[in-house]
PDB file of C-alpha atoms in Angstrom:
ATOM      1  CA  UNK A   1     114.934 122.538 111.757  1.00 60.00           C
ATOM      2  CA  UNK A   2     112.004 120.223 111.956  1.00 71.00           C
ATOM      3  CA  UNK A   3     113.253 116.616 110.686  1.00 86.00           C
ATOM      4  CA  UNK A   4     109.754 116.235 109.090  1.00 88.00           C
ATOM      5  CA  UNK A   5     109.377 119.504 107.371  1.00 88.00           C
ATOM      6  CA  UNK A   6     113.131 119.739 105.931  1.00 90.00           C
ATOM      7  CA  UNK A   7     112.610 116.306 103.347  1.00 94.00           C
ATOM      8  CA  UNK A   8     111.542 117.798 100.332  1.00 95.00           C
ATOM      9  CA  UNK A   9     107.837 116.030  98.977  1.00 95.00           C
ATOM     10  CA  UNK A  10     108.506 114.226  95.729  1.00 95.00           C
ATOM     11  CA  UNK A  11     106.235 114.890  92.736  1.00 95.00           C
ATOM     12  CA  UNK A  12     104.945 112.013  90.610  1.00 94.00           C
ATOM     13  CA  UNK A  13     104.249 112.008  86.860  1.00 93.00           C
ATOM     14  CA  UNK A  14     100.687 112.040  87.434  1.00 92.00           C
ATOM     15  CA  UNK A  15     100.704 115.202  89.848  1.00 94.00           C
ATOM     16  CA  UNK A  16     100.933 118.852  89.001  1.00 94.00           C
ATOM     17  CA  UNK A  17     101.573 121.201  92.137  1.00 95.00           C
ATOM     18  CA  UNK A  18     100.864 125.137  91.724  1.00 94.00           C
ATOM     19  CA  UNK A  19     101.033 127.661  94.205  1.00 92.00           C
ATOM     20  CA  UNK A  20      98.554 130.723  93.975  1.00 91.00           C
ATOM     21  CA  UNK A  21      98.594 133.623  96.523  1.00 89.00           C
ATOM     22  CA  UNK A  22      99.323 131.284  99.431  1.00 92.00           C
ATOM     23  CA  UNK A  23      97.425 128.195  98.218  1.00 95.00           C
ATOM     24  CA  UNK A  24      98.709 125.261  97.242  1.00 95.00           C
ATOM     25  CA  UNK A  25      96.954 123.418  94.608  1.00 96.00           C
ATOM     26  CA  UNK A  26      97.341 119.397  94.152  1.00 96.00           C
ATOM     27  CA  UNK A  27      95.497 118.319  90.790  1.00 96.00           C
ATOM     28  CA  UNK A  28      96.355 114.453  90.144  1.00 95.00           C
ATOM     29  CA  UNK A  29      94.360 111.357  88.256  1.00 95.00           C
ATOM     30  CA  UNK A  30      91.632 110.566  91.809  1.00 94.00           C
ATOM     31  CA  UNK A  31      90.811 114.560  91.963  1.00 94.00           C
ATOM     32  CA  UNK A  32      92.428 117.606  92.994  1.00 95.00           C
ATOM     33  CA  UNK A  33      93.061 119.431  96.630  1.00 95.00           C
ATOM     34  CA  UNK A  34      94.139 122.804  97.918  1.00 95.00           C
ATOM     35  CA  UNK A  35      95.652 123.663 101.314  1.00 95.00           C
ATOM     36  CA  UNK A  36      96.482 127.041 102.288  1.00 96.00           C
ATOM     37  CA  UNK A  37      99.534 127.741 103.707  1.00 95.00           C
ATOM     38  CA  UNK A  38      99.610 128.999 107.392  1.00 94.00           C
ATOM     39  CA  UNK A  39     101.383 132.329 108.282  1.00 91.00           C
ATOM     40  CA  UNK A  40     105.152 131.823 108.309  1.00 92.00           C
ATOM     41  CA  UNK A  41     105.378 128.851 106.279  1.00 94.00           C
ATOM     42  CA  UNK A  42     106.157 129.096 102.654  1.00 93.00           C
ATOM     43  CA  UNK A  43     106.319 126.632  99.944  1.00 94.00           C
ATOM     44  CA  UNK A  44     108.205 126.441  96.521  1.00 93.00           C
ATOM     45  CA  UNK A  45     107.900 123.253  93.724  1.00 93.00           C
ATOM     46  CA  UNK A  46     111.641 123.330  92.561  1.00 92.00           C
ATOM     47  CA  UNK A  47     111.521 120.868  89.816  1.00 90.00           C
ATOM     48  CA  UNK A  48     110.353 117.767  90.730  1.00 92.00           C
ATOM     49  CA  UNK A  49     109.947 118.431  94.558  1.00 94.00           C
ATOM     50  CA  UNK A  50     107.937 120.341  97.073  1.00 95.00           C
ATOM     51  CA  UNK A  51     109.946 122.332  99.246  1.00 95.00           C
ATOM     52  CA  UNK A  52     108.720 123.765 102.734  1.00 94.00           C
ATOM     53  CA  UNK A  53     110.422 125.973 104.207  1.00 94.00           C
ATOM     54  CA  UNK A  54     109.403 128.804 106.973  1.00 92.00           C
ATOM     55  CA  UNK A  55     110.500 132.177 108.228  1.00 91.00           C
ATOM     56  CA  UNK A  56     111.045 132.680 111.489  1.00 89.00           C
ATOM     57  CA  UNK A  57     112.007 130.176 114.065  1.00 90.00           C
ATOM     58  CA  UNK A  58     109.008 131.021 116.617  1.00 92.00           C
ATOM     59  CA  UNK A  59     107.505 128.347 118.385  1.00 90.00           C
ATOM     60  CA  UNK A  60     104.550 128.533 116.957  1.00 90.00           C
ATOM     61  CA  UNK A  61     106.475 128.329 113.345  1.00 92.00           C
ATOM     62  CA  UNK A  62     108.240 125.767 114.332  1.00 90.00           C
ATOM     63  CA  UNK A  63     105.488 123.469 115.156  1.00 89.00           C
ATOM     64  CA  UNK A  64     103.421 124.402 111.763  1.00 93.00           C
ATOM     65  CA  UNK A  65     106.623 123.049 109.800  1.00 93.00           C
ATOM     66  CA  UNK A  66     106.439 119.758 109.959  1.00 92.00           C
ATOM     67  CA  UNK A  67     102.563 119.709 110.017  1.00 94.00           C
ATOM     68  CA  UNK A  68     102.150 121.880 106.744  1.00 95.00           C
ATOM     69  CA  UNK A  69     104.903 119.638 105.109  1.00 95.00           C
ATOM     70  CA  UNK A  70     102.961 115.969 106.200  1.00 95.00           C
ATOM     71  CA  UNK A  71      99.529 117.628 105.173  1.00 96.00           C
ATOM     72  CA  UNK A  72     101.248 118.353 102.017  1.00 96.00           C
ATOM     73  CA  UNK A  73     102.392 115.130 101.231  1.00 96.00           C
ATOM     74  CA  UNK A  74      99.087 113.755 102.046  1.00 96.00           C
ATOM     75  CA  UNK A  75      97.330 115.652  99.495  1.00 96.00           C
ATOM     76  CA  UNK A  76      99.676 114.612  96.860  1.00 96.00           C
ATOM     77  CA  UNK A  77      99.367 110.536  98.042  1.00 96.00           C
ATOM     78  CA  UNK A  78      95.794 111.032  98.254  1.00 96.00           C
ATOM     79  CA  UNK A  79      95.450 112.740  94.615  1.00 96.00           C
ATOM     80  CA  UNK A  80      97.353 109.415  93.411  1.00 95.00           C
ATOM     81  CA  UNK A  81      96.532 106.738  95.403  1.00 94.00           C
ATOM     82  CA  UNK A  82      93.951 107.991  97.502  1.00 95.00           C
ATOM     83  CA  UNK A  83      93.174 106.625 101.364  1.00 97.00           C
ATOM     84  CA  UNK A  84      90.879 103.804 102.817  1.00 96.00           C
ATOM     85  CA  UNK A  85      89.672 102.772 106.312  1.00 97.00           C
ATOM     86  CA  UNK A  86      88.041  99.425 106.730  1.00 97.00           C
ATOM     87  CA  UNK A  87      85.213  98.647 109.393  1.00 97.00           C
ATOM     88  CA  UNK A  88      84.318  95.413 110.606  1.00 96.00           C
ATOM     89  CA  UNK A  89      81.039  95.231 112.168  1.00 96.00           C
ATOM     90  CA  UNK A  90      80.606  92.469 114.897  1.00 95.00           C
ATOM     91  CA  UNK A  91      77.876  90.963 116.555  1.00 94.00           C
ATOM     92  CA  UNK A  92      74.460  88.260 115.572  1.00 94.00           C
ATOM     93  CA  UNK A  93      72.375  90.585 113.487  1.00 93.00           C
ATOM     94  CA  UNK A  94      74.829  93.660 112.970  1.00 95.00           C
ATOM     95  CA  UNK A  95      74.869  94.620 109.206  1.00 95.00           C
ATOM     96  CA  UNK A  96      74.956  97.632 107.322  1.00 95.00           C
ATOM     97  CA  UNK A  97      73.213  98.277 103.844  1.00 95.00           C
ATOM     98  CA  UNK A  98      73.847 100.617 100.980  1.00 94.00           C
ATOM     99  CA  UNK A  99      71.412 103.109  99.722  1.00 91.00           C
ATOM    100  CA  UNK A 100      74.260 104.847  97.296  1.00 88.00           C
ATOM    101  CA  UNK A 101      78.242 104.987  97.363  1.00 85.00           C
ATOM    102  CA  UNK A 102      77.607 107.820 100.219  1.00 86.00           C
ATOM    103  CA  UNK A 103      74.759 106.986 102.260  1.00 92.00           C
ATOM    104  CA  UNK A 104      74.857 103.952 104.664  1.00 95.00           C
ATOM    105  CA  UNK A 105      72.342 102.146 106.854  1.00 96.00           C
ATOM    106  CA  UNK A 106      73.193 100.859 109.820  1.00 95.00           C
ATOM    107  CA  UNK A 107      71.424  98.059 111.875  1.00 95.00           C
ATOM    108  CA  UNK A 108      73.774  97.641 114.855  1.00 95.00           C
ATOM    109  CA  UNK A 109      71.469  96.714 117.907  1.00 93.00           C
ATOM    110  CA  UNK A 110      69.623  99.496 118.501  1.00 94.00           C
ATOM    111  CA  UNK A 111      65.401  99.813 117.636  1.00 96.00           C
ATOM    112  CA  UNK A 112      65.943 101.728 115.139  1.00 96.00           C
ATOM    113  CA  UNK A 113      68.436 101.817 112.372  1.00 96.00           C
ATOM    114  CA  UNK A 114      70.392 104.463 112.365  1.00 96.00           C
ATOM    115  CA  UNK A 115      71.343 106.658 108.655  1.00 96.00           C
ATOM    116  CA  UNK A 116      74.935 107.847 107.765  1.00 96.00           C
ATOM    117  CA  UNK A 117      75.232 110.071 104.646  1.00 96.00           C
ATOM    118  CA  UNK A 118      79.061 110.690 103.665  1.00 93.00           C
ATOM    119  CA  UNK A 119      80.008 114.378 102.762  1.00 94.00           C
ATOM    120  CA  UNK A 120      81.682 114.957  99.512  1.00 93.00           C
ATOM    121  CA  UNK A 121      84.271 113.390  98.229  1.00 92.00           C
ATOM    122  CA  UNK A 122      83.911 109.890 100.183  1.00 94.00           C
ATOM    123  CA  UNK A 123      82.148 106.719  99.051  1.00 94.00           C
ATOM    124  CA  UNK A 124      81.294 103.794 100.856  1.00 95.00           C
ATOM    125  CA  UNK A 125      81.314 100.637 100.263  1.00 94.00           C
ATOM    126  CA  UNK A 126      80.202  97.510 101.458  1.00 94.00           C
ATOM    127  CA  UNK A 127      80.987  93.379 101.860  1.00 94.00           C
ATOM    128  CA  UNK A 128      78.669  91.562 103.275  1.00 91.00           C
ATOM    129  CA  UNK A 129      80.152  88.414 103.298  1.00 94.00           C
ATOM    130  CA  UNK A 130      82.813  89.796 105.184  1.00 93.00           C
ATOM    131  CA  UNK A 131      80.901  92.318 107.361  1.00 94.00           C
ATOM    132  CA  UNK A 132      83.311  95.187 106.216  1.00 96.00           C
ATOM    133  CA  UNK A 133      82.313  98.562 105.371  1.00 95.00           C
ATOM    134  CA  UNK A 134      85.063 100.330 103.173  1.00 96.00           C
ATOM    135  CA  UNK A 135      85.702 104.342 103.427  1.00 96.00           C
ATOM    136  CA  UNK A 136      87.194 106.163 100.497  1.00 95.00           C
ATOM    137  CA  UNK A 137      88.539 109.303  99.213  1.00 96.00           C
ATOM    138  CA  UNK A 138      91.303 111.545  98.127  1.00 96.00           C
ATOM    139  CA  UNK A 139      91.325 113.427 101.837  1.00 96.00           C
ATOM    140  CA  UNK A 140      93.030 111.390 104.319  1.00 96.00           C
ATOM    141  CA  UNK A 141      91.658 113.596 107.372  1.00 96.00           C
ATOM    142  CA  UNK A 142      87.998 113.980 105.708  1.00 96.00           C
ATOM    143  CA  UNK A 143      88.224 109.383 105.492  1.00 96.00           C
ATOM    144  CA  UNK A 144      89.845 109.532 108.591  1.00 97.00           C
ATOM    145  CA  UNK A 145      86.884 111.600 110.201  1.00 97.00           C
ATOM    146  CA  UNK A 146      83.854 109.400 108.520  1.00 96.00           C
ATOM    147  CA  UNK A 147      85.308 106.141 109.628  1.00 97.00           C
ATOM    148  CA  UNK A 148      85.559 107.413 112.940  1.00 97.00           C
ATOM    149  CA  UNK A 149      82.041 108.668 113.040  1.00 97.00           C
ATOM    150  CA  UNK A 150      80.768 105.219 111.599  1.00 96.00           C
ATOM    151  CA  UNK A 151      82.518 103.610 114.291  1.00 97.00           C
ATOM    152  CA  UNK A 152      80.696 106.026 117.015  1.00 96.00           C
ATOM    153  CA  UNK A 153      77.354 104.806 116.129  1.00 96.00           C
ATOM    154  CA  UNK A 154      78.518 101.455 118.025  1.00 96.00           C
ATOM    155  CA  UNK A 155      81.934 101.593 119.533  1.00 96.00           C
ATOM    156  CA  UNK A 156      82.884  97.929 120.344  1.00 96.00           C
ATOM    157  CA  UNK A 157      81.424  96.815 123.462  1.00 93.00           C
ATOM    158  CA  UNK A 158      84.547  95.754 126.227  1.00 92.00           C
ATOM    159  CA  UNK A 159      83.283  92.483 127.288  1.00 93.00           C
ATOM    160  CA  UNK A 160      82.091  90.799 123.678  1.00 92.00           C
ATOM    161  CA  UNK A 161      83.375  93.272 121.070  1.00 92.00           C
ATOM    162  CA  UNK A 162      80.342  93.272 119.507  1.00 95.00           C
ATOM    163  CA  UNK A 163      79.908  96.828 117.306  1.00 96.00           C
ATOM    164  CA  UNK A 164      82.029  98.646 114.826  1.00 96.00           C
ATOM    165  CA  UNK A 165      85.485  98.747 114.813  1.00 96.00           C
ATOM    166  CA  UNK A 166      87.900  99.438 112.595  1.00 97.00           C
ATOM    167  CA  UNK A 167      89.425  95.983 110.763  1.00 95.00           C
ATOM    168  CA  UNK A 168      93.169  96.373 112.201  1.00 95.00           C
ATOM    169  CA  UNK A 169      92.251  97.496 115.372  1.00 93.00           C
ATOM    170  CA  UNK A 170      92.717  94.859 118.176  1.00 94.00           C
ATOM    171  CA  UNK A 171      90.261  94.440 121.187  1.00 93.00           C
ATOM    172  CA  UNK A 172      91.433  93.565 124.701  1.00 94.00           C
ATOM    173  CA  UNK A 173      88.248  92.026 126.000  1.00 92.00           C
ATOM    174  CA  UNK A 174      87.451  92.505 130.168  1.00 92.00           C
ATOM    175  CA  UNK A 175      86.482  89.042 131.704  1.00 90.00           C
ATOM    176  CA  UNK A 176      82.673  89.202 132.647  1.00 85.00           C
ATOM    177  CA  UNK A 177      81.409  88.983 135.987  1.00 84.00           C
ATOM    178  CA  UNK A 178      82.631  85.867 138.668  1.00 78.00           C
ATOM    179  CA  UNK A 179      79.973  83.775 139.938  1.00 62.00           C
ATOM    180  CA  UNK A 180      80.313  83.573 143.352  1.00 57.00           C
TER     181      UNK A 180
END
């Protein structure tokens, strides 16, 4: 039995979790989510809980458990609290502006600035005292995925660390080049 999938996913006040032919529905006060539910994996809300459970014990199964069980959980954090990723962005003349909560300029070194629009559901924000970009949203892999792609427009560079990166992430830096 997967350690993971077994722990039942508490529901909050807040949260209502139904199940419709195989999807499960998570409507809470930041928005609402669905996730359908993989062959072989079932789910049941049994009072106050979400229960996972599957059906056969094939590899395959096996390995959904625990996955279909986190990604649940998620959903119902997210629908609650939600999810951030922070962005620092380093370097003399790197900045970033606004043009709405979804759409994001970037001026990171290159000659030409380079235009990020969000997809639904995520808003951006910006400090730029701080240098920080902010992503937000209910979906932790749809946050997860436009931070990264923010940070792909400049990756940190390995001798400065001059570009984006994300604002806990830590930098070994290489030494330059030895004069001889």
């Amino acid at each position: 039995m997967s350690r993971i999938g077994k722990n039942p996913i508490p529901i909050p006040k807040a949260v209502q979790v139904t199940m419709t032919d195989r999807v499960v529905q998570v409507k809470g006060p930041k928005g609402a989510l669905q996730y359908a539910l993989p062959a072989g994996i079932d789910a049941a809300v049994e009072g106050e809980q979400v229960v996972v459970t599957r059906t056969g014990d094939l590899p395959e199964v096996r390995a959904l458990h625990g996955l279909t069980r986190a990604l649940l959980a998620n959903a119902v954090a997210g629908v609650t609290a939600g999810f951030k990723r922070e962005l620092d962005i380093v370097g003399v003349g790197y900045k970033a502006e606004l043009k709405n909560p979804r759409e994001v300029v970037l001026s990171v070194g290159y000659s030409h600035q380079v235009t990020y629009k969000a997809p639904e559901g995520v808003a951006i924000s910006y400090d730029a005292k701080a240098n920080r970009l902010t992503v937000e949203g209910i979906d932790k892999q749809r946050v997860g995925q436009v931070a990264a792609e923010i940070r792909g427009v400049r990756p940190p560079d390995v001798y400065k660390g001059k570009g984006v990166k994300y604002s806990d992430e830590v930098l070994k830096l290489k030494a330059g080049k030895t004069g001889a």
